[in-house]
PDB file of C-alpha atoms in Angstrom:
ATOM      1  CA  MET A   1      -2.958  -3.373  -1.159  1.00  0.00           C
ATOM      2  CA  GLY A   2      -1.819  -2.978   2.453  1.00  0.00           C
ATOM      3  CA  GLY A   3      -4.562  -4.025   4.846  1.00  0.00           C
ATOM      4  CA  VAL A   4      -6.683  -5.336   1.963  1.00  0.00           C
ATOM      5  CA  ILE A   5      -4.532  -7.955   0.221  1.00  0.00           C
ATOM      6  CA  ILE A   6      -1.470  -8.123   2.446  1.00  0.00           C
ATOM      7  CA  ASN A   7      -1.867  -8.127   6.199  1.00  0.00           C
ATOM      8  CA  LEU A   8      -0.345  -4.954   7.554  1.00  0.00           C
ATOM      9  CA  ASP A   9       0.487  -3.781  11.061  1.00  0.00           C
ATOM     10  CA  ILE A  10       1.918  -0.265  11.010  1.00  0.00           C
ATOM     11  CA  ASN A  11       2.234  -0.352  14.792  1.00  0.00           C
ATOM     12  CA  LYS A  12       4.948  -3.006  14.440  1.00  0.00           C
ATOM     13  CA  SER A  13       7.119  -0.510  12.579  1.00  0.00           C
ATOM     14  CA  ILE A  14       6.268   2.282  14.999  1.00  0.00           C
ATOM     15  CA  LYS A  15       7.228   0.059  17.935  1.00  0.00           C
ATOM     16  CA  ALA A  16      10.464  -1.006  16.229  1.00  0.00           C
ATOM     17  CA  PHE A  17      11.487   2.585  15.549  1.00  0.00           C
ATOM     18  CA  ASN A  18      10.545   3.713  19.040  1.00  0.00           C
ATOM     19  CA  ALA A  19      13.150   1.316  20.425  1.00  0.00           C
ATOM     20  CA  PHE A  20      15.892   3.675  19.213  1.00  0.00           C
ATOM     21  CA  SER A  21      14.247   6.916  18.012  1.00  0.00           C
ATOM     22  CA  THR A  22      14.908  10.124  19.944  1.00  0.00           C
ATOM     23  CA  GLN A  23      11.269  11.145  19.437  1.00  0.00           C
ATOM     24  CA  PRO A  24       8.001   9.192  19.393  1.00  0.00           C
ATOM     25  CA  PHE A  25       7.859   7.774  15.865  1.00  0.00           C
ATOM     26  CA  GLU A  26       4.080   8.198  15.728  1.00  0.00           C
ATOM     27  CA  GLU A  27       4.658  11.951  15.680  1.00  0.00           C
ATOM     28  CA  ILE A  28       5.987  11.653  12.142  1.00  0.00           C
ATOM     29  CA  TYR A  29       4.285   8.483  10.845  1.00  0.00           C
ATOM     30  CA  THR A  30       0.863   6.848  11.322  1.00  0.00           C
ATOM     31  CA  GLN A  31      -1.678   5.232   9.027  1.00  0.00           C
ATOM     32  CA  ALA A  32      -3.691   8.456   8.950  1.00  0.00           C
ATOM     33  CA  LYS A  33      -0.865  10.978   8.591  1.00  0.00           C
ATOM     34  CA  GLN A  34       2.824  11.137   7.780  1.00  0.00           C
ATOM     35  CA  SER A  35       5.533  13.744   7.322  1.00  0.00           C
ATOM     36  CA  ASP A  36       6.762  15.002   3.935  1.00  0.00           C
ATOM     37  CA  LEU A  37       9.737  12.624   4.041  1.00  0.00           C
ATOM     38  CA  PHE A  38       7.417   9.613   3.794  1.00  0.00           C
ATOM     39  CA  ASN A  39       5.238  11.335   1.188  1.00  0.00           C
ATOM     40  CA  SER A  40       8.324  11.943  -0.955  1.00  0.00           C
ATOM     41  CA  PHE A  41       9.369   8.298  -0.652  1.00  0.00           C
ATOM     42  CA  ASP A  42       5.839   7.168  -1.540  1.00  0.00           C
ATOM     43  CA  LYS A  43       5.950   9.398  -4.629  1.00  0.00           C
ATOM     44  CA  GLY A  44       9.366   8.132  -5.679  1.00  0.00           C
ATOM     45  CA  THR A  45      10.864  11.624  -5.659  1.00  0.00           C
ATOM     46  CA  ILE A  46      13.687  10.503  -3.370  1.00  0.00           C
ATOM     47  CA  SER A  47      15.797   7.344  -3.476  1.00  0.00           C
ATOM     48  CA  GLN A  48      15.842   4.586  -0.899  1.00  0.00           C
ATOM     49  CA  GLU A  49      19.301   5.739   0.190  1.00  0.00           C
ATOM     50  CA  THR A  50      18.132   9.331   0.677  1.00  0.00           C
ATOM     51  CA  PHE A  51      15.032   8.208   2.535  1.00  0.00           C
ATOM     52  CA  PHE A  52      16.930   6.164   5.107  1.00  0.00           C
ATOM     53  CA  TYR A  53      19.660   8.801   5.451  1.00  0.00           C
ATOM     54  CA  GLU A  54      17.108  11.550   6.116  1.00  0.00           C
ATOM     55  CA  LEU A  55      15.070   9.261   8.371  1.00  0.00           C
ATOM     56  CA  ALA A  56      18.147   8.510  10.466  1.00  0.00           C
ATOM     57  CA  LYS A  57      18.777  12.251  10.872  1.00  0.00           C
ATOM     58  CA  THR A  58      15.136  12.907  11.752  1.00  0.00           C
ATOM     59  CA  ILE A  59      15.011  10.361  14.559  1.00  0.00           C
ATOM     60  CA  GLY A  60      18.594  10.855  15.773  1.00  0.00           C
ATOM     61  CA  TYR A  61      19.835   7.386  14.811  1.00  0.00           C
ATOM     62  CA  ASN A  62      23.540   6.733  14.187  1.00  0.00           C
ATOM     63  CA  GLY A  63      23.698   2.946  13.842  1.00  0.00           C
ATOM     64  CA  GLU A  64      23.601   0.433  11.010  1.00  0.00           C
ATOM     65  CA  MET A  65      21.182   1.136   8.173  1.00  0.00           C
ATOM     66  CA  ASP A  66      19.953  -2.482   8.242  1.00  0.00           C
ATOM     67  CA  VAL A  67      18.239  -1.718  11.551  1.00  0.00           C
ATOM     68  CA  LEU A  68      16.239   1.082   9.900  1.00  0.00           C
ATOM     69  CA  TYR A  69      15.476  -1.146   6.922  1.00  0.00           C
ATOM     70  CA  ASN A  70      14.144  -3.944   9.129  1.00  0.00           C
ATOM     71  CA  ALA A  71      12.080  -1.561  11.270  1.00  0.00           C
ATOM     72  CA  TRP A  72      10.546   0.007   8.172  1.00  0.00           C
ATOM     73  CA  ASN A  73       9.588  -3.400   6.780  1.00  0.00           C
ATOM     74  CA  ALA A  74       8.264  -4.759  10.079  1.00  0.00           C
ATOM     75  CA  MET A  75       4.760  -3.586   9.154  1.00  0.00           C
ATOM     76  CA  LEU A  76       4.586  -6.003   6.198  1.00  0.00           C
ATOM     77  CA  LEU A  77       3.051  -9.283   7.322  1.00  0.00           C
ATOM     78  CA  ASP A  78       1.636 -12.136   5.223  1.00  0.00           C
ATOM     79  CA  PHE A  79      -0.536 -12.728   2.165  1.00  0.00           C
ATOM     80  CA  PRO A  80      -3.338 -15.139   3.167  1.00  0.00           C
ATOM     81  CA  GLU A  81      -3.787 -17.688   0.378  1.00  0.00           C
ATOM     82  CA  HIS A  82      -7.563 -17.260   0.151  1.00  0.00           C
ATOM     83  CA  ARG A  83      -7.172 -13.626  -0.912  1.00  0.00           C
ATOM     84  CA  PHE A  84      -5.552 -14.747  -4.156  1.00  0.00           C
ATOM     85  CA  ASP A  85      -8.725 -16.740  -4.857  1.00  0.00           C
ATOM     86  CA  THR A  86     -10.765 -13.584  -4.270  1.00  0.00           C
ATOM     87  CA  LEU A  87      -8.583 -11.637  -6.717  1.00  0.00           C
ATOM     88  CA  VAL A  88      -9.014 -14.348  -9.368  1.00  0.00           C
ATOM     89  CA  SER A  89     -12.799 -14.350  -8.898  1.00  0.00           C
ATOM     90  CA  ALA A  90     -12.956 -10.560  -9.142  1.00  0.00           C
ATOM     91  CA  LYS A  91     -10.777 -10.411 -12.266  1.00  0.00           C
ATOM     92  CA  GLN A  92     -12.945 -13.023 -14.004  1.00  0.00           C
ATOM     93  CA  ARG A  93     -15.944 -10.680 -13.629  1.00  0.00           C
ATOM     94  CA  TYR A  94     -14.506  -7.170 -13.787  1.00  0.00           C
ATOM     95  CA  ASN A  95     -11.627  -4.988 -14.873  1.00  0.00           C
ATOM     96  CA  THR A  96      -9.462  -4.852 -11.757  1.00  0.00           C
ATOM     97  CA  PHE A  97      -6.639  -2.510 -10.844  1.00  0.00           C
ATOM     98  CA  LEU A  98      -4.236  -2.326  -7.929  1.00  0.00           C
ATOM     99  CA  LEU A  99      -3.640   1.226  -6.675  1.00  0.00           C
ATOM    100  CA  SER A 100      -1.241   1.364  -3.766  1.00  0.00           C
ATOM    101  CA  ASN A 101       0.737   3.957  -1.856  1.00  0.00           C
ATOM    102  CA  THR A 102       4.044   2.165  -1.578  1.00  0.00           C
ATOM    103  CA  ASN A 103       7.771   2.554  -2.073  1.00  0.00           C
ATOM    104  CA  GLU A 104      10.527   0.614  -3.792  1.00  0.00           C
ATOM    105  CA  THR A 105      11.757  -0.851  -0.504  1.00  0.00           C
ATOM    106  CA  HIS A 106       8.387  -2.364   0.316  1.00  0.00           C
ATOM    107  CA  ILE A 107       7.846  -3.565  -3.262  1.00  0.00           C
ATOM    108  CA  GLU A 108      11.162  -5.419  -3.105  1.00  0.00           C
ATOM    109  CA  VAL A 109      10.212  -7.036   0.205  1.00  0.00           C
ATOM    110  CA  PHE A 110       6.656  -8.097  -0.598  1.00  0.00           C
ATOM    111  CA  GLU A 111       7.545  -9.371  -4.088  1.00  0.00           C
ATOM    112  CA  ARG A 112      10.297 -11.481  -2.524  1.00  0.00           C
ATOM    113  CA  ASP A 113       7.728 -12.868  -0.096  1.00  0.00           C
ATOM    114  CA  LEU A 114       5.328 -13.590  -2.965  1.00  0.00           C
ATOM    115  CA  ARG A 115       8.015 -15.609  -4.740  1.00  0.00           C
ATOM    116  CA  ARG A 116       9.235 -17.496  -1.675  1.00  0.00           C
ATOM    117  CA  THR A 117       5.895 -18.223  -0.028  1.00  0.00           C
ATOM    118  CA  HIS A 118       3.458 -18.475  -2.926  1.00  0.00           C
ATOM    119  CA  GLY A 119       5.567 -18.991  -6.044  1.00  0.00           C
ATOM    120  CA  ILE A 120       4.172 -15.781  -7.538  1.00  0.00           C
ATOM    121  CA  GLN A 121       6.456 -13.271  -9.250  1.00  0.00           C
ATOM    122  CA  ASN A 122       4.252 -10.225  -8.684  1.00  0.00           C
ATOM    123  CA  PHE A 123       0.606  -9.139  -8.918  1.00  0.00           C
ATOM    124  CA  GLU A 124       0.510  -8.718 -12.700  1.00  0.00           C
ATOM    125  CA  ASP A 125      -1.504 -11.899 -13.268  1.00  0.00           C
ATOM    126  CA  TYR A 126      -4.110 -10.840 -10.711  1.00  0.00           C
ATOM    127  CA  PHE A 127      -4.959  -7.371 -12.045  1.00  0.00           C
ATOM    128  CA  ASP A 128      -5.367  -5.690 -15.398  1.00  0.00           C
ATOM    129  CA  LYS A 129      -2.790  -3.138 -14.308  1.00  0.00           C
ATOM    130  CA  LEU A 130      -0.712  -2.221 -11.253  1.00  0.00           C
ATOM    131  CA  TYR A 131      -0.372   1.363 -10.057  1.00  0.00           C
ATOM    132  CA  TYR A 132       2.276   1.992  -7.420  1.00  0.00           C
ATOM    133  CA  SER A 133       2.520   5.552  -6.110  1.00  0.00           C
ATOM    134  CA  CYS A 134       6.330   5.553  -6.153  1.00  0.00           C
ATOM    135  CA  ARG A 135       6.290   4.856  -9.899  1.00  0.00           C
ATOM    136  CA  LEU A 136       3.656   7.476 -10.688  1.00  0.00           C
ATOM    137  CA  GLY A 137       4.918  10.466  -8.715  1.00  0.00           C
ATOM    138  CA  MET A 138       1.477  10.714  -7.119  1.00  0.00           C
ATOM    139  CA  ARG A 139      -0.168   9.226  -4.049  1.00  0.00           C
ATOM    140  CA  LYS A 140      -3.558   8.710  -2.448  1.00  0.00           C
ATOM    141  CA  PRO A 141      -5.636  10.541  -1.288  1.00  0.00           C
ATOM    142  CA  ASP A 142      -4.808  13.229  -3.877  1.00  0.00           C
ATOM    143  CA  ALA A 143      -7.395  13.535  -6.642  1.00  0.00           C
ATOM    144  CA  GLU A 144      -4.758  13.435  -9.391  1.00  0.00           C
ATOM    145  CA  ILE A 145      -3.868   9.782  -8.839  1.00  0.00           C
ATOM    146  CA  PHE A 146      -7.487   8.633  -8.964  1.00  0.00           C
ATOM    147  CA  GLU A 147      -8.138  10.759 -12.053  1.00  0.00           C
ATOM    148  CA  PHE A 148      -5.012   9.353 -13.703  1.00  0.00           C
ATOM    149  CA  VAL A 149      -6.196   5.749 -13.302  1.00  0.00           C
ATOM    150  CA  LEU A 150      -9.730   6.636 -14.420  1.00  0.00           C
ATOM    151  CA  ASN A 151      -8.534   8.496 -17.516  1.00  0.00           C
ATOM    152  CA  GLU A 152      -5.876   6.007 -18.569  1.00  0.00           C
ATOM    153  CA  ASN A 153      -8.393   3.147 -18.505  1.00  0.00           C
ATOM    154  CA  LYS A 154     -11.406   5.157 -19.710  1.00  0.00           C
ATOM    155  CA  LEU A 155     -13.330   4.286 -16.557  1.00  0.00           C
ATOM    156  CA  ASN A 156     -16.611   5.877 -15.561  1.00  0.00           C
ATOM    157  CA  PRO A 157     -16.162   6.850 -11.887  1.00  0.00           C
ATOM    158  CA  THR A 158     -19.812   6.111 -11.087  1.00  0.00           C
ATOM    159  CA  GLU A 159     -19.274   2.540 -12.338  1.00  0.00           C
ATOM    160  CA  THR A 160     -15.994   2.141 -10.479  1.00  0.00           C
ATOM    161  CA  ILE A 161     -15.579   0.597  -7.020  1.00  0.00           C
ATOM    162  CA  PHE A 162     -12.637   1.529  -4.834  1.00  0.00           C
ATOM    163  CA  ILE A 163     -11.777  -0.358  -1.624  1.00  0.00           C
ATOM    164  CA  ASP A 164      -9.237   0.819   0.938  1.00  0.00           C
ATOM    165  CA  ASP A 165      -8.544   0.392   4.641  1.00  0.00           C
ATOM    166  CA  SER A 166      -7.674   4.083   5.185  1.00  0.00           C
ATOM    167  CA  ILE A 167     -10.577   6.492   5.532  1.00  0.00           C
ATOM    168  CA  GLN A 168      -8.672   9.426   4.013  1.00  0.00           C
ATOM    169  CA  HIS A 169      -8.123   7.436   0.818  1.00  0.00           C
ATOM    170  CA  VAL A 170     -11.778   6.452   0.680  1.00  0.00           C
ATOM    171  CA  LYS A 171     -12.758  10.112   1.009  1.00  0.00           C
ATOM    172  CA  GLY A 172     -10.269  11.103  -1.690  1.00  0.00           C
ATOM    173  CA  ALA A 173     -11.717   8.589  -4.141  1.00  0.00           C
ATOM    174  CA  GLY A 174     -15.257   9.650  -3.269  1.00  0.00           C
ATOM    175  CA  GLU A 175     -14.445  13.262  -4.029  1.00  0.00           C
ATOM    176  CA  VAL A 176     -13.752  12.405  -7.682  1.00  0.00           C
ATOM    177  CA  GLY A 177     -17.041  10.502  -7.970  1.00  0.00           C
ATOM    178  CA  ILE A 178     -15.836   6.944  -7.381  1.00  0.00           C
ATOM    179  CA  ASN A 179     -17.959   4.535  -5.324  1.00  0.00           C
ATOM    180  CA  ALA A 180     -15.498   4.235  -2.468  1.00  0.00           C
ATOM    181  CA  HIS A 181     -15.757   1.786   0.425  1.00  0.00           C
ATOM    182  CA  LEU A 182     -13.805   1.470   3.645  1.00  0.00           C
ATOM    183  CA  LEU A 183     -12.669  -2.050   4.470  1.00  0.00           C
ATOM    184  CA  GLU A 184     -13.298  -2.221   8.192  1.00  0.00           C
ATOM    185  CA  LYS A 185     -10.659  -3.705  10.465  1.00  0.00           C
ATOM    186  CA  ASN A 186     -10.831  -7.524  10.547  1.00  0.00           C
ATOM    187  CA  MET A 187     -13.216  -7.638   7.564  1.00  0.00           C
ATOM    188  CA  GLU A 188     -12.147  -9.685   4.542  1.00  0.00           C
ATOM    189  CA  VAL A 189     -12.334  -8.030   1.130  1.00  0.00           C
ATOM    190  CA  GLN A 190     -14.303 -11.090  -0.064  1.00  0.00           C
ATOM    191  CA  THR A 191     -16.945 -10.346   2.576  1.00  0.00           C
ATOM    192  CA  LEU A 192     -17.215  -6.717   1.504  1.00  0.00           C
ATOM    193  CA  LEU A 193     -17.500  -7.659  -2.184  1.00  0.00           C
ATOM    194  CA  GLU A 194     -20.261 -10.127  -1.299  1.00  0.00           C
ATOM    195  CA  LYS A 195     -22.096  -7.465   0.736  1.00  0.00           C
ATOM    196  CA  LEU A 196     -21.930  -5.200  -2.323  1.00  0.00           C
ATOM    197  CA  ASN A 197     -23.326  -8.077  -4.442  1.00  0.00           C
ATOM    198  CA  LEU A 198     -20.210  -8.040  -6.599  1.00  0.00           C
ATOM    199  CA  LEU A 199     -19.151 -11.637  -5.914  1.00  0.00           C
TER     200      LEU A 199
END
C-alpha cells in the first residue's frame, strides 16, 4: 500500500524523530531495514502503547507521547484520486488483494484520511480481501505471509502478480514463485500495469 497506493515519505518521519532523538533515527528505522521493535509492531505482537513506550526509551525521549505519535505518522501523505480509478479497473479484471506491512496506528490514521478526504470508509470495496501484517502476525518479506495469502485464496503463484516499492519485499515474493515487480520511484502503478499489459 505505502508508496504504491498512498504516497509515503519515510524520511519525513526520520527527520521528525531526529529533532529530539538521542541517536540518529535511521540507525533503527529505514525503508530497507528496521529494528525488532518495529517488526513487532508490524506483526501486532505489541500494543500501540507498548510500542511508543519502548520507542521513547530507545531514543531517549521524555516528553509528550503525542509528539512521538505525530512523528511516526509524518510519513503518511495523500491518496491521489486517480489511484482509486486504477484499483477499480484492476478489480474489474482480476482478483485483487492488498498485502501491507502496517500497524494499528497507521491504519487508524489513513482510514481517517480516507473518510475525510475521499468519503471512503476503508479499502474493502477496492480489493477482494485486505491483509494487514499487524492483524496476521506475519510481515513481508517473510515467505509465510505470501504463502498464507496464496493458500487462503487458492492462488497459483505463477499466475499471481505482486507489486511493491521495497526491493526486499519483491525478492521475498519472488522466492515463493510469485511474479514480483518493483514499482520504481515516481512511477505510477497504472503505468506499471500497462507495461505488463494487464490494463
